[in-house]
């Protein structure tokens, strides 16, 4: 999910921010495909171990996911859930058979034990209360049902730190894993997967991070000094921006300017025999 550059959003928004976030996602929906490089990379990895069957809940569906290549059987029904109505309207154009549901992961609008499997790609780091979202997933999943989740985790965006940029943080893999009560869940595959995406310029790179719940707050001013302990200050104009661009060019690789994320990938199963 992408948001306009310049809109500062905390990576763990409070309940009062949800409506604001939804509005921003809706406004950005039509331009989303231009800025979801990481989402496509992470989604491809997550789908490799996902068997799509029965009632599938796609949490934070964004522009939608094509489950055709991992389908088991012909009776698939996809519920695409997102907090942004505009995003769902865009999704419906591409995936007219998906049933769109405007809702929040922490209060899923589904009956107990009504979902066969859950898929969520780079959405749950937005949760104000991740434990509540995990509890809701346990409630709606059928016994034996699986949840396959990719979540942006601590250690992401190291290149921005090297540039002196300060960004909102993310939870550690251990903190995320602690939300899964073993009386409810069997964790059969949990790993931290580094993923690097490349951009042709700094502006595009910074725009892209909005989609995963990060925002640049300030930068270390080093224009007249090589001292990395230089004071923090906000970008004040074109001169500061050009200096930042010059520093970013020092990190450029053949593919472009790199940005590395640490993706917590969870493949978990609801305790109990499938009925």
Short mmCIF file of N, CA and C in Angstrom, two decimals, residues 100-209:
data_model
loop_
_atom_site.label_atom_id
_atom_site.label_comp_id
_atom_site.label_asym_id
_atom_site.label_seq_id
_atom_site.Cartn_x
_atom_site.Cartn_y
_atom_site.Cartn_z
N UNK A 100 -14.97 -8.08 -2.00
CA UNK A 100 -14.27 -7.02 -1.27
C UNK A 100 -14.97 -6.68 0.04
N UNK A 101 -14.17 -6.54 1.09
CA UNK A 101 -14.69 -6.24 2.42
C UNK A 101 -13.86 -5.12 3.03
N UNK A 102 -14.51 -4.03 3.37
CA UNK A 102 -13.82 -2.91 4.01
C UNK A 102 -13.81 -3.17 5.52
N UNK A 103 -12.61 -3.38 6.08
CA UNK A 103 -12.54 -3.71 7.49
C UNK A 103 -11.12 -3.68 8.01
N UNK A 104 -11.00 -3.94 9.31
CA UNK A 104 -9.74 -3.84 10.03
C UNK A 104 -9.31 -5.21 10.51
N UNK A 105 -8.01 -5.51 10.43
CA UNK A 105 -7.49 -6.82 10.85
C UNK A 105 -7.73 -7.09 12.33
N UNK A 106 -7.86 -6.04 13.12
CA UNK A 106 -8.04 -6.22 14.56
C UNK A 106 -9.49 -6.47 14.95
N UNK A 107 -10.40 -6.32 13.99
CA UNK A 107 -11.82 -6.60 14.22
C UNK A 107 -12.39 -7.20 12.94
N UNK A 108 -12.03 -8.43 12.66
CA UNK A 108 -12.42 -9.05 11.40
C UNK A 108 -13.93 -9.29 11.33
N UNK A 109 -14.57 -8.85 10.26
CA UNK A 109 -16.03 -8.99 10.12
C UNK A 109 -16.43 -10.35 9.55
N UNK A 110 -15.97 -11.43 10.21
CA UNK A 110 -16.27 -12.79 9.76
C UNK A 110 -16.66 -13.64 10.97
N UNK A 111 -17.46 -14.66 10.70
CA UNK A 111 -17.91 -15.55 11.76
C UNK A 111 -16.78 -16.46 12.23
N UNK A 112 -16.92 -16.98 13.44
CA UNK A 112 -15.93 -17.91 13.98
C UNK A 112 -15.80 -19.13 13.06
N UNK A 113 -14.57 -19.55 12.81
CA UNK A 113 -14.33 -20.76 12.05
C UNK A 113 -14.89 -20.77 10.65
N UNK A 114 -14.88 -19.61 9.99
CA UNK A 114 -15.49 -19.52 8.65
C UNK A 114 -14.47 -19.45 7.52
N UNK A 115 -13.19 -19.36 7.85
CA UNK A 115 -12.14 -19.16 6.84
C UNK A 115 -11.21 -20.37 6.79
N UNK A 116 -10.90 -20.83 5.58
CA UNK A 116 -10.00 -21.97 5.41
C UNK A 116 -8.53 -21.58 5.50
N UNK A 117 -8.17 -20.43 4.96
CA UNK A 117 -6.77 -20.00 5.00
C UNK A 117 -6.68 -18.48 4.89
N UNK A 118 -5.59 -17.96 5.46
CA UNK A 118 -5.37 -16.52 5.49
C UNK A 118 -4.03 -16.21 4.82
N UNK A 119 -4.06 -15.15 4.03
CA UNK A 119 -2.86 -14.66 3.34
C UNK A 119 -2.76 -13.16 3.64
N UNK A 120 -1.58 -12.70 3.99
CA UNK A 120 -1.41 -11.27 4.22
C UNK A 120 0.01 -10.87 3.87
N UNK A 121 0.15 -9.99 2.90
CA UNK A 121 1.45 -9.58 2.41
C UNK A 121 1.73 -8.11 2.74
N UNK A 122 2.60 -7.89 3.71
CA UNK A 122 3.09 -6.55 4.07
C UNK A 122 1.97 -5.60 4.49
N UNK A 123 1.07 -6.07 5.32
CA UNK A 123 -0.01 -5.23 5.80
C UNK A 123 -0.06 -5.16 7.32
N UNK A 124 0.28 -6.25 7.99
CA UNK A 124 0.03 -6.34 9.43
C UNK A 124 0.99 -5.50 10.28
N UNK A 125 2.07 -4.97 9.69
CA UNK A 125 2.91 -4.05 10.46
C UNK A 125 2.19 -2.73 10.74
N UNK A 126 1.07 -2.52 10.05
CA UNK A 126 0.27 -1.32 10.29
C UNK A 126 -0.56 -1.44 11.56
N UNK A 127 -0.73 -2.64 12.09
CA UNK A 127 -1.63 -2.85 13.22
C UNK A 127 -1.21 -2.05 14.45
N UNK A 128 -2.19 -1.44 15.08
CA UNK A 128 -1.94 -0.78 16.37
C UNK A 128 -1.69 -1.85 17.43
N UNK A 129 -2.41 -2.96 17.36
CA UNK A 129 -2.28 -4.06 18.31
C UNK A 129 -2.16 -5.36 17.52
N UNK A 130 -0.92 -5.79 17.24
CA UNK A 130 -0.71 -6.98 16.43
C UNK A 130 -1.27 -8.22 17.11
N UNK A 131 -1.18 -8.28 18.43
CA UNK A 131 -1.72 -9.43 19.17
C UNK A 131 -3.22 -9.58 18.95
N UNK A 132 -3.92 -8.45 18.87
CA UNK A 132 -5.37 -8.49 18.62
C UNK A 132 -5.65 -9.05 17.24
N UNK A 133 -4.84 -8.69 16.26
CA UNK A 133 -5.02 -9.21 14.90
C UNK A 133 -4.77 -10.72 14.87
N UNK A 134 -3.75 -11.19 15.60
CA UNK A 134 -3.45 -12.62 15.67
C UNK A 134 -4.62 -13.37 16.32
N UNK A 135 -5.18 -12.81 17.38
CA UNK A 135 -6.33 -13.43 18.04
C UNK A 135 -7.54 -13.50 17.10
N UNK A 136 -7.74 -12.46 16.32
CA UNK A 136 -8.84 -12.45 15.37
C UNK A 136 -8.65 -13.49 14.26
N UNK A 137 -7.40 -13.65 13.81
CA UNK A 137 -7.13 -14.68 12.81
C UNK A 137 -7.42 -16.06 13.38
N UNK A 138 -7.05 -16.29 14.62
CA UNK A 138 -7.32 -17.58 15.27
C UNK A 138 -8.82 -17.83 15.39
N UNK A 139 -9.57 -16.77 15.65
CA UNK A 139 -11.02 -16.91 15.81
C UNK A 139 -11.71 -17.30 14.51
N UNK A 140 -11.31 -16.67 13.40
CA UNK A 140 -12.05 -16.90 12.15
C UNK A 140 -11.56 -18.12 11.38
N UNK A 141 -10.35 -18.59 11.66
CA UNK A 141 -9.82 -19.75 10.95
C UNK A 141 -10.47 -21.05 11.42
N UNK A 142 -10.69 -21.94 10.49
CA UNK A 142 -11.15 -23.27 10.84
C UNK A 142 -10.00 -24.05 11.48
N UNK A 143 -10.29 -25.05 12.33
CA UNK A 143 -9.23 -25.89 12.88
C UNK A 143 -8.40 -26.49 11.74
N UNK A 144 -7.08 -26.41 11.88
CA UNK A 144 -6.20 -26.91 10.83
C UNK A 144 -5.95 -25.92 9.72
N UNK A 145 -6.65 -24.79 9.73
CA UNK A 145 -6.44 -23.76 8.71
C UNK A 145 -5.11 -23.06 8.90
N UNK A 146 -4.55 -22.57 7.81
CA UNK A 146 -3.22 -21.96 7.85
C UNK A 146 -3.29 -20.46 7.57
N UNK A 147 -2.31 -19.75 8.16
CA UNK A 147 -2.12 -18.32 7.87
C UNK A 147 -0.70 -18.14 7.37
N UNK A 148 -0.56 -17.49 6.23
CA UNK A 148 0.75 -17.21 5.63
C UNK A 148 0.92 -15.70 5.58
N UNK A 149 1.90 -15.20 6.32
CA UNK A 149 2.00 -13.77 6.56
C UNK A 149 3.41 -13.25 6.29
N UNK A 150 3.50 -12.10 5.64
CA UNK A 150 4.77 -11.38 5.51
C UNK A 150 4.61 -10.02 6.18
N UNK A 151 5.55 -9.70 7.07
CA UNK A 151 5.44 -8.49 7.87
C UNK A 151 6.80 -7.79 7.90
N UNK A 152 6.82 -6.50 7.65
CA UNK A 152 8.07 -5.74 7.73
C UNK A 152 8.54 -5.73 9.19
N UNK A 153 9.82 -6.07 9.40
CA UNK A 153 10.33 -6.24 10.76
C UNK A 153 11.53 -5.35 11.04
N UNK A 154 11.93 -5.37 12.29
CA UNK A 154 13.08 -4.61 12.76
C UNK A 154 14.34 -4.93 11.94
N UNK A 155 15.13 -3.90 11.70
CA UNK A 155 16.35 -4.07 10.91
C UNK A 155 16.18 -3.63 9.47
N UNK A 156 14.97 -3.25 9.10
CA UNK A 156 14.72 -2.78 7.74
C UNK A 156 15.27 -1.37 7.53
N UNK A 157 15.49 -1.03 6.25
CA UNK A 157 15.87 0.32 5.83
C UNK A 157 17.23 0.77 6.37
N UNK A 158 18.17 -0.17 6.46
CA UNK A 158 19.49 0.17 7.00
C UNK A 158 20.18 1.25 6.17
N UNK A 159 19.96 1.25 4.87
CA UNK A 159 20.63 2.25 4.02
C UNK A 159 20.19 3.67 4.39
N UNK A 160 18.93 3.83 4.80
CA UNK A 160 18.47 5.16 5.19
C UNK A 160 19.16 5.62 6.47
N UNK A 161 19.40 4.69 7.38
CA UNK A 161 20.13 5.03 8.60
C UNK A 161 21.55 5.47 8.26
N UNK A 162 22.17 4.79 7.30
CA UNK A 162 23.52 5.17 6.88
C UNK A 162 23.55 6.56 6.24
N UNK A 163 22.43 6.96 5.67
CA UNK A 163 22.33 8.30 5.08
C UNK A 163 22.07 9.37 6.14
N UNK A 164 21.80 8.92 7.37
CA UNK A 164 21.48 9.87 8.42
C UNK A 164 20.00 10.12 8.56
N UNK A 165 19.19 9.37 7.81
CA UNK A 165 17.75 9.53 7.90
C UNK A 165 17.21 8.71 9.06
N UNK A 166 16.25 9.24 9.76
CA UNK A 166 15.61 8.54 10.86
C UNK A 166 14.20 8.15 10.43
N UNK A 167 13.88 6.88 10.53
CA UNK A 167 12.57 6.40 10.10
C UNK A 167 11.87 5.70 11.25
N UNK A 168 10.55 5.58 11.12
CA UNK A 168 9.78 4.84 12.12
C UNK A 168 10.26 3.40 12.17
N UNK A 169 10.27 2.83 13.35
CA UNK A 169 10.75 1.48 13.53
C UNK A 169 9.67 0.43 13.34
N UNK A 170 10.10 -0.83 13.37
CA UNK A 170 9.20 -1.97 13.24
C UNK A 170 9.50 -2.97 14.35
N UNK A 171 8.55 -3.86 14.62
CA UNK A 171 8.74 -4.85 15.66
C UNK A 171 9.77 -5.90 15.25
N UNK A 172 10.43 -6.48 16.25
CA UNK A 172 11.39 -7.54 16.00
C UNK A 172 10.66 -8.84 15.67
N UNK A 173 11.39 -9.77 15.05
CA UNK A 173 10.82 -11.08 14.76
C UNK A 173 10.36 -11.74 16.06
N UNK A 174 11.15 -11.62 17.10
CA UNK A 174 10.81 -12.24 18.39
C UNK A 174 9.54 -11.65 18.97
N UNK A 175 9.39 -10.34 18.86
CA UNK A 175 8.19 -9.69 19.38
C UNK A 175 6.94 -10.12 18.62
N UNK A 176 7.06 -10.21 17.31
CA UNK A 176 5.93 -10.66 16.49
C UNK A 176 5.57 -12.11 16.81
N UNK A 177 6.58 -12.93 16.94
CA UNK A 177 6.35 -14.36 17.21
C UNK A 177 5.68 -14.57 18.56
N UNK A 178 5.98 -13.72 19.53
CA UNK A 178 5.41 -13.85 20.87
C UNK A 178 3.90 -13.66 20.88
N UNK A 179 3.35 -13.05 19.82
CA UNK A 179 1.90 -12.83 19.76
C UNK A 179 1.12 -14.11 19.45
N UNK A 180 1.82 -15.15 19.00
CA UNK A 180 1.15 -16.40 18.63
C UNK A 180 1.13 -17.36 19.82
N UNK A 181 -0.02 -17.47 20.45
CA UNK A 181 -0.20 -18.38 21.58
C UNK A 181 -0.14 -19.81 21.07
N UNK A 182 0.76 -20.61 21.64
CA UNK A 182 0.93 -21.99 21.15
C UNK A 182 -0.28 -22.88 21.44
N UNK A 183 -1.18 -22.41 22.29
CA UNK A 183 -2.42 -23.17 22.49
C UNK A 183 -3.36 -22.99 21.31
N UNK A 184 -3.15 -21.91 20.55
CA UNK A 184 -3.97 -21.63 19.36
C UNK A 184 -3.24 -21.98 18.07
N UNK A 185 -1.90 -21.89 18.09
CA UNK A 185 -1.15 -21.94 16.84
C UNK A 185 -0.02 -22.96 16.87
N UNK A 186 0.22 -23.55 15.72
CA UNK A 186 1.43 -24.32 15.46
C UNK A 186 2.25 -23.51 14.46
N UNK A 187 3.45 -23.11 14.86
CA UNK A 187 4.31 -22.32 13.99
C UNK A 187 5.26 -23.28 13.26
N UNK A 188 4.97 -23.56 11.99
CA UNK A 188 5.76 -24.55 11.28
C UNK A 188 6.82 -23.97 10.37
N UNK A 189 6.80 -22.66 10.14
CA UNK A 189 7.86 -22.04 9.35
C UNK A 189 7.90 -20.56 9.67
N UNK A 190 8.92 -20.15 10.41
CA UNK A 190 9.09 -18.75 10.78
C UNK A 190 10.52 -18.35 10.44
N UNK A 191 10.66 -17.32 9.63
CA UNK A 191 12.01 -16.90 9.25
C UNK A 191 12.04 -15.41 8.93
N UNK A 192 13.25 -14.87 9.01
CA UNK A 192 13.48 -13.47 8.66
C UNK A 192 14.18 -13.47 7.30
N UNK A 193 13.52 -12.88 6.31
CA UNK A 193 14.01 -12.93 4.94
C UNK A 193 14.43 -11.52 4.49
N UNK A 194 15.71 -11.29 4.20
CA UNK A 194 16.12 -9.98 3.68
C UNK A 194 15.72 -9.84 2.22
N UNK A 195 15.15 -8.70 1.88
CA UNK A 195 14.75 -8.43 0.50
C UNK A 195 15.21 -7.03 0.12
N UNK A 196 15.91 -6.94 -1.01
CA UNK A 196 16.42 -5.65 -1.47
C UNK A 196 15.72 -5.24 -2.75
N UNK A 197 15.25 -3.99 -2.75
CA UNK A 197 14.63 -3.43 -3.95
C UNK A 197 15.50 -2.24 -4.40
N UNK A 198 15.41 -1.91 -5.68
CA UNK A 198 16.28 -0.89 -6.26
C UNK A 198 15.46 0.21 -6.92
N UNK A 199 16.00 1.42 -6.84
CA UNK A 199 15.30 2.58 -7.38
C UNK A 199 16.28 3.44 -8.18
N UNK A 200 15.76 4.10 -9.19
CA UNK A 200 16.60 4.92 -10.05
C UNK A 200 16.95 6.26 -9.42
N UNK A 201 16.14 6.74 -8.48
CA UNK A 201 16.44 8.02 -7.84
C UNK A 201 15.93 8.01 -6.40
N UNK A 202 16.42 8.95 -5.63
CA UNK A 202 16.10 9.01 -4.20
C UNK A 202 14.64 9.35 -3.93
N UNK A 203 14.05 10.21 -4.75
CA UNK A 203 12.66 10.59 -4.54
C UNK A 203 11.75 9.38 -4.64
N UNK A 204 11.96 8.54 -5.67
CA UNK A 204 11.15 7.34 -5.83
C UNK A 204 11.36 6.38 -4.67
N UNK A 205 12.60 6.26 -4.22
CA UNK A 205 12.91 5.39 -3.08
C UNK A 205 12.15 5.83 -1.84
N UNK A 206 12.19 7.13 -1.53
CA UNK A 206 11.52 7.62 -0.33
C UNK A 206 10.01 7.51 -0.44
N UNK A 207 9.48 7.69 -1.63
CA UNK A 207 8.04 7.54 -1.83
C UNK A 207 7.62 6.12 -1.51
N UNK A 208 8.44 5.16 -1.88
CA UNK A 208 8.06 3.75 -1.75
C UNK A 208 7.89 3.32 -0.30
N UNK A 209 8.62 3.92 0.63
CA UNK A 209 8.57 3.44 2.01
C UNK A 209 7.25 3.74 2.69
#
